Amino acid sequence: MQATSEETRRRLSAARAAREATSAYPGGAAAPPDQTDAADRNEPPPEPTRGPRHAAPSTEPTRGPIGRAVASVREYLPRGNLLDDAAFRRRHLLLSWILALHIPALFAFGVWQGYGVEHSALEVALPAALLLFGQLARHRRVKAFFVTAGLVFCSTVLVHLSGGMIEAHFHFFILIGLIALYEDWVPFVWNVAFVVLSHGLGNTFAADLMYNHSAAQNRPWHWALIHGVSVLAACAGVIIFWRNVEQEKQRSEALTTELSEAEL
């Protein structure tokens, strides 16, 4: 009788151990309740939960140091062409009047310098035409381009009528602040490009057209680049100020929007 009881206990212990062995995960971890219940109900166990999948590597090429530097510069530079129509009309009218006043002044200066009426009239004919085109054009950037072209051409005329005096070249630098009133890259870049082209091509056709010293007359394009880089460097401060103006406008517009939404 006692042997039978002991035999029964051994069988029960062996069955319990076998059941625990079949219901355990690899490594000895106990099965979760839902899987154990499913085994008891003779149902297939659920699929084990998988860990999070790693995102596929990006196929976008990584920018090098030069690419990152260029992107940083582009992000810092002002966007341009953000003036409202009323502000553009006021500034365009001001610059048009400045260009218009240059025409009789340069004509009188040419006559006073001994170039004669006909020659002086020919010198100011192109700025007068550009002034007219700047009023007739419909697109605002085209308007700004024509007036800017007229102003910088007046600088060339002044340098030529003065005999290439260094002091006359200051007029190119004076125009930088005026042209920046447009707050647009088209007239701004055109100003720098015209400085290089006028100084290089001018002395290519006539040695004394833009310079009155032999070093520049013998190497016109070399000195044209010097003048272009100088004008570009002078633009740096204007660009920084222009960028700050745009940022202040954006903050003001954002504040106005928030106040309007708060009132509603």
Coordinates of C-alpha atoms in Angstrom, one line a residue:
M1 CA 0.0 0.0 0.0
Q2 CA 2.8 2.3 1.0
A3 CA 4.8 1.3 -2.1
T4 CA 1.8 2.1 -4.2
S5 CA 1.4 5.6 -2.7
E6 CA 5.1 6.3 -3.3
E7 CA 4.8 5.1 -6.9
T8 CA 1.8 7.4 -7.4
R9 CA 3.7 10.4 -6.0
R10 CA 6.6 9.7 -8.3
R11 CA 4.4 9.5 -11.4
L12 CA 2.6 12.8 -10.4
S13 CA 6.0 14.5 -9.9
A14 CA 7.3 13.3 -13.2
A15 CA 4.1 14.4 -15.1
R16 CA 4.3 17.8 -13.4
A17 CA 8.0 18.2 -14.4
A18 CA 7.3 17.1 -18.0
R19 CA 4.5 19.7 -18.2
E20 CA 6.6 22.5 -16.9
A21 CA 9.4 21.5 -19.3
T22 CA 7.1 21.6 -22.4
S23 CA 5.6 25.0 -21.4
A24 CA 8.9 26.8 -20.9
Y25 CA 10.7 29.2 -23.4
P26 CA 14.3 28.5 -24.4
G27 CA 16.5 29.6 -21.5
G28 CA 14.1 28.6 -18.8
A29 CA 11.7 31.6 -18.9
A30 CA 8.1 30.7 -18.2
A31 CA 5.5 31.0 -20.9
P32 CA 3.2 34.0 -20.7
P33 CA -0.3 33.4 -19.5
D34 CA -2.0 33.8 -22.9
Q35 CA 0.4 31.2 -24.5
T36 CA -0.1 28.7 -21.6
D37 CA -3.9 29.1 -21.8
A38 CA -3.7 28.5 -25.6
A39 CA -1.8 25.3 -25.0
D40 CA -4.4 24.2 -22.4
R41 CA -7.1 24.8 -25.0
N42 CA -5.2 22.9 -27.7
E43 CA -4.8 26.1 -29.7
P44 CA -1.7 27.1 -31.6
P45 CA 0.4 29.6 -29.7
P46 CA 0.5 33.2 -30.9
E47 CA 3.5 34.4 -32.9
P48 CA 6.2 35.8 -30.6
T49 CA 6.4 39.6 -30.6
R50 CA 9.2 40.9 -32.7
G51 CA 11.4 43.8 -31.7
P52 CA 11.2 47.2 -33.6
R53 CA 12.6 47.2 -37.0
H54 CA 15.4 49.5 -37.8
A55 CA 14.7 52.2 -40.4
A56 CA 16.2 51.7 -43.8
P57 CA 19.4 53.8 -44.3
S58 CA 18.8 57.1 -46.1
T59 CA 19.8 57.1 -49.7
E60 CA 20.2 60.9 -49.7
P61 CA 23.9 61.7 -50.2
T62 CA 25.7 63.3 -47.2
R63 CA 26.9 66.8 -47.8
G64 CA 30.6 67.5 -47.5
P65 CA 32.1 70.4 -45.7
I66 CA 31.8 72.6 -48.8
G67 CA 28.2 71.7 -49.3
R68 CA 27.3 72.4 -45.7
A69 CA 29.1 75.8 -45.9
V70 CA 27.3 76.8 -49.1
A71 CA 24.0 75.7 -47.5
S72 CA 24.7 77.8 -44.4
V73 CA 25.5 80.9 -46.4
R74 CA 22.4 80.5 -48.5
E75 CA 20.3 80.1 -45.4
Y76 CA 21.7 83.3 -43.9
L77 CA 21.4 85.4 -47.0
P78 CA 18.2 87.5 -47.3
R79 CA 15.5 86.1 -49.6
G80 CA 14.8 89.4 -51.4
N81 CA 11.8 90.7 -53.4
L82 CA 9.6 90.8 -50.3
L83 CA 8.6 94.5 -50.4
D84 CA 4.9 95.1 -50.7
D85 CA 3.6 96.9 -53.8
A86 CA 3.2 100.3 -52.0
A87 CA 6.7 100.2 -50.6
F88 CA 8.2 99.2 -54.0
R89 CA 6.4 102.0 -55.8
R90 CA 7.7 104.6 -53.4
R91 CA 11.3 103.4 -53.6
H92 CA 11.2 102.9 -57.3
L93 CA 9.9 106.5 -57.7
L94 CA 12.7 107.8 -55.6
L95 CA 15.4 106.0 -57.5
S96 CA 13.8 107.0 -60.8
W97 CA 14.0 110.7 -59.8
I98 CA 17.6 110.2 -58.8
L99 CA 18.4 108.7 -62.2
A100 CA 16.4 111.5 -63.9
L101 CA 18.5 114.2 -62.1
H102 CA 21.7 112.5 -63.2
I103 CA 20.9 113.1 -66.9
P104 CA 21.0 116.9 -67.0
A105 CA 23.8 117.0 -64.5
L106 CA 26.0 114.7 -66.6
F107 CA 25.2 116.5 -69.8
A108 CA 26.2 119.8 -68.2
F109 CA 29.4 118.2 -66.8
G110 CA 30.3 116.8 -70.3
V111 CA 29.9 120.2 -71.9
W112 CA 31.9 121.9 -69.1
Q113 CA 34.7 119.3 -69.6
G114 CA 34.9 120.3 -73.3
Y115 CA 33.2 117.3 -74.9
G116 CA 30.6 119.4 -76.7
V117 CA 26.9 119.3 -76.8
E118 CA 26.5 116.4 -79.3
H119 CA 29.0 114.1 -77.5
S120 CA 27.5 114.9 -74.1
A121 CA 24.0 114.2 -75.4
L122 CA 25.1 110.8 -76.7
E123 CA 26.6 110.0 -73.3
V124 CA 23.3 110.5 -71.5
A125 CA 21.0 109.0 -74.2
L126 CA 21.2 105.5 -72.9
P127 CA 20.5 106.4 -69.2
A128 CA 17.5 108.4 -70.5
A129 CA 16.2 105.4 -72.4
L130 CA 16.7 103.1 -69.4
L131 CA 14.8 105.5 -67.3
L132 CA 11.9 105.4 -69.8
F133 CA 12.0 101.6 -69.9
G134 CA 11.9 101.5 -66.1
Q135 CA 8.6 103.3 -66.2
L136 CA 7.0 101.3 -69.0
A137 CA 7.9 97.8 -67.7
R138 CA 5.2 95.9 -65.9
H139 CA 7.1 93.5 -63.8
R140 CA 8.7 95.0 -60.8
R141 CA 12.0 93.2 -61.1
V142 CA 12.2 94.4 -64.7
K143 CA 11.5 97.9 -63.5
A144 CA 14.3 97.7 -60.9
F145 CA 16.7 96.2 -63.4
F146 CA 16.3 99.1 -65.9
V147 CA 16.6 101.8 -63.3
T148 CA 19.6 100.1 -61.7
A149 CA 21.2 99.8 -65.2
G150 CA 20.7 103.5 -65.8
L151 CA 22.3 104.5 -62.5
V152 CA 25.4 102.3 -62.8
F153 CA 25.8 103.5 -66.5
C154 CA 25.7 107.0 -65.1
S155 CA 28.7 106.0 -63.0
T156 CA 30.5 104.9 -66.1
V157 CA 29.7 108.1 -67.9
L158 CA 30.9 110.2 -65.0
V159 CA 34.2 108.2 -64.9
H160 CA 34.7 108.7 -68.6
L161 CA 33.8 112.4 -68.7
S162 CA 36.3 113.0 -65.8
G163 CA 39.1 111.4 -67.7
G164 CA 39.2 108.2 -65.6
M165 CA 39.8 110.0 -62.2
I166 CA 39.9 107.7 -59.2
E167 CA 37.6 110.1 -57.3
A168 CA 34.9 109.6 -60.0
H169 CA 34.9 105.8 -59.2
F170 CA 33.5 106.6 -55.8
H171 CA 30.1 107.0 -57.5
F172 CA 29.9 103.2 -57.9
F173 CA 30.1 102.8 -54.2
I174 CA 27.6 105.6 -53.5
L175 CA 25.0 103.6 -55.6
I176 CA 25.3 100.5 -53.4
G177 CA 23.1 101.9 -50.6
L178 CA 20.6 103.3 -53.1
I179 CA 20.2 100.2 -55.1
A180 CA 19.8 98.2 -51.9
L181 CA 16.5 100.0 -51.3
Y182 CA 15.0 97.6 -53.8
E183 CA 15.9 94.7 -51.4
D184 CA 16.1 92.4 -54.3
W185 CA 19.0 90.3 -55.7
V186 CA 18.4 91.1 -59.4
P187 CA 19.5 94.8 -59.3
F188 CA 22.0 94.1 -56.5
V189 CA 23.9 91.4 -58.4
W190 CA 23.6 93.4 -61.7
N191 CA 25.4 96.3 -60.0
V192 CA 28.4 94.2 -59.2
A193 CA 28.4 92.5 -62.6
F194 CA 28.2 95.8 -64.4
V195 CA 31.2 97.2 -62.5
V196 CA 33.4 94.3 -63.7
L197 CA 32.1 94.4 -67.3
S198 CA 32.3 98.2 -67.7
H199 CA 35.8 98.4 -66.3
G200 CA 37.0 95.4 -68.3
L201 CA 35.3 96.1 -71.6
G202 CA 35.7 99.9 -71.4
N203 CA 39.4 99.8 -71.3
T204 CA 39.6 97.1 -73.9
F205 CA 38.0 99.5 -76.5
A206 CA 39.8 102.6 -75.2
A207 CA 42.8 102.6 -72.9
D208 CA 41.9 105.8 -71.1
L209 CA 38.1 105.3 -70.9
M210 CA 38.0 104.1 -67.3
Y211 CA 41.5 104.6 -65.8
N212 CA 44.0 107.4 -65.8
H213 CA 47.0 105.4 -64.7
S214 CA 49.1 103.1 -66.8
A215 CA 48.9 100.0 -64.5
A216 CA 45.2 99.7 -65.0
Q217 CA 45.4 100.7 -68.7
N218 CA 47.8 97.9 -69.4
R219 CA 45.9 95.3 -67.4
P220 CA 42.2 96.3 -67.6
W221 CA 40.6 93.0 -66.6
H222 CA 42.9 92.6 -63.7
W223 CA 41.8 96.0 -62.3
A224 CA 38.2 95.3 -63.3
L225 CA 38.3 92.3 -60.9
I226 CA 39.8 94.4 -58.2
H227 CA 37.1 97.0 -58.5
G228 CA 34.4 94.3 -58.7
V229 CA 35.7 92.6 -55.5
S230 CA 35.9 96.0 -53.8
V231 CA 32.2 96.7 -54.6
L232 CA 31.2 93.2 -53.5
A233 CA 33.0 93.7 -50.2
A234 CA 31.3 97.0 -49.7
C235 CA 28.0 95.2 -50.2
A236 CA 28.6 92.9 -47.3
G237 CA 27.5 95.4 -44.6
V238 CA 24.4 96.2 -46.7
I239 CA 23.5 92.5 -47.0
I240 CA 23.8 92.1 -43.2
F241 CA 21.5 95.1 -42.7
W242 CA 19.1 93.8 -45.3
R243 CA 19.0 90.4 -43.6
N244 CA 18.2 92.0 -40.3
V245 CA 15.4 94.1 -41.9
E246 CA 13.8 90.9 -43.3
Q247 CA 14.0 89.2 -39.9
E248 CA 12.3 92.1 -38.2
K249 CA 9.5 92.1 -40.8
Q250 CA 8.9 88.4 -40.3
R251 CA 8.7 88.9 -36.5
S252 CA 6.4 91.8 -36.9
E253 CA 4.1 89.8 -39.3
A254 CA 4.1 86.8 -36.9
L255 CA 3.2 89.0 -34.0
T256 CA 0.4 90.7 -35.9
T257 CA -1.0 87.3 -36.9
E258 CA -0.9 86.1 -33.2
L259 CA -2.7 89.2 -32.0
S260 CA -5.4 88.8 -34.7
E261 CA -6.0 85.2 -33.8
A262 CA -6.1 86.1 -30.1
E263 CA -8.8 88.7 -30.7
L264 CA -11.0 86.1 -32.5

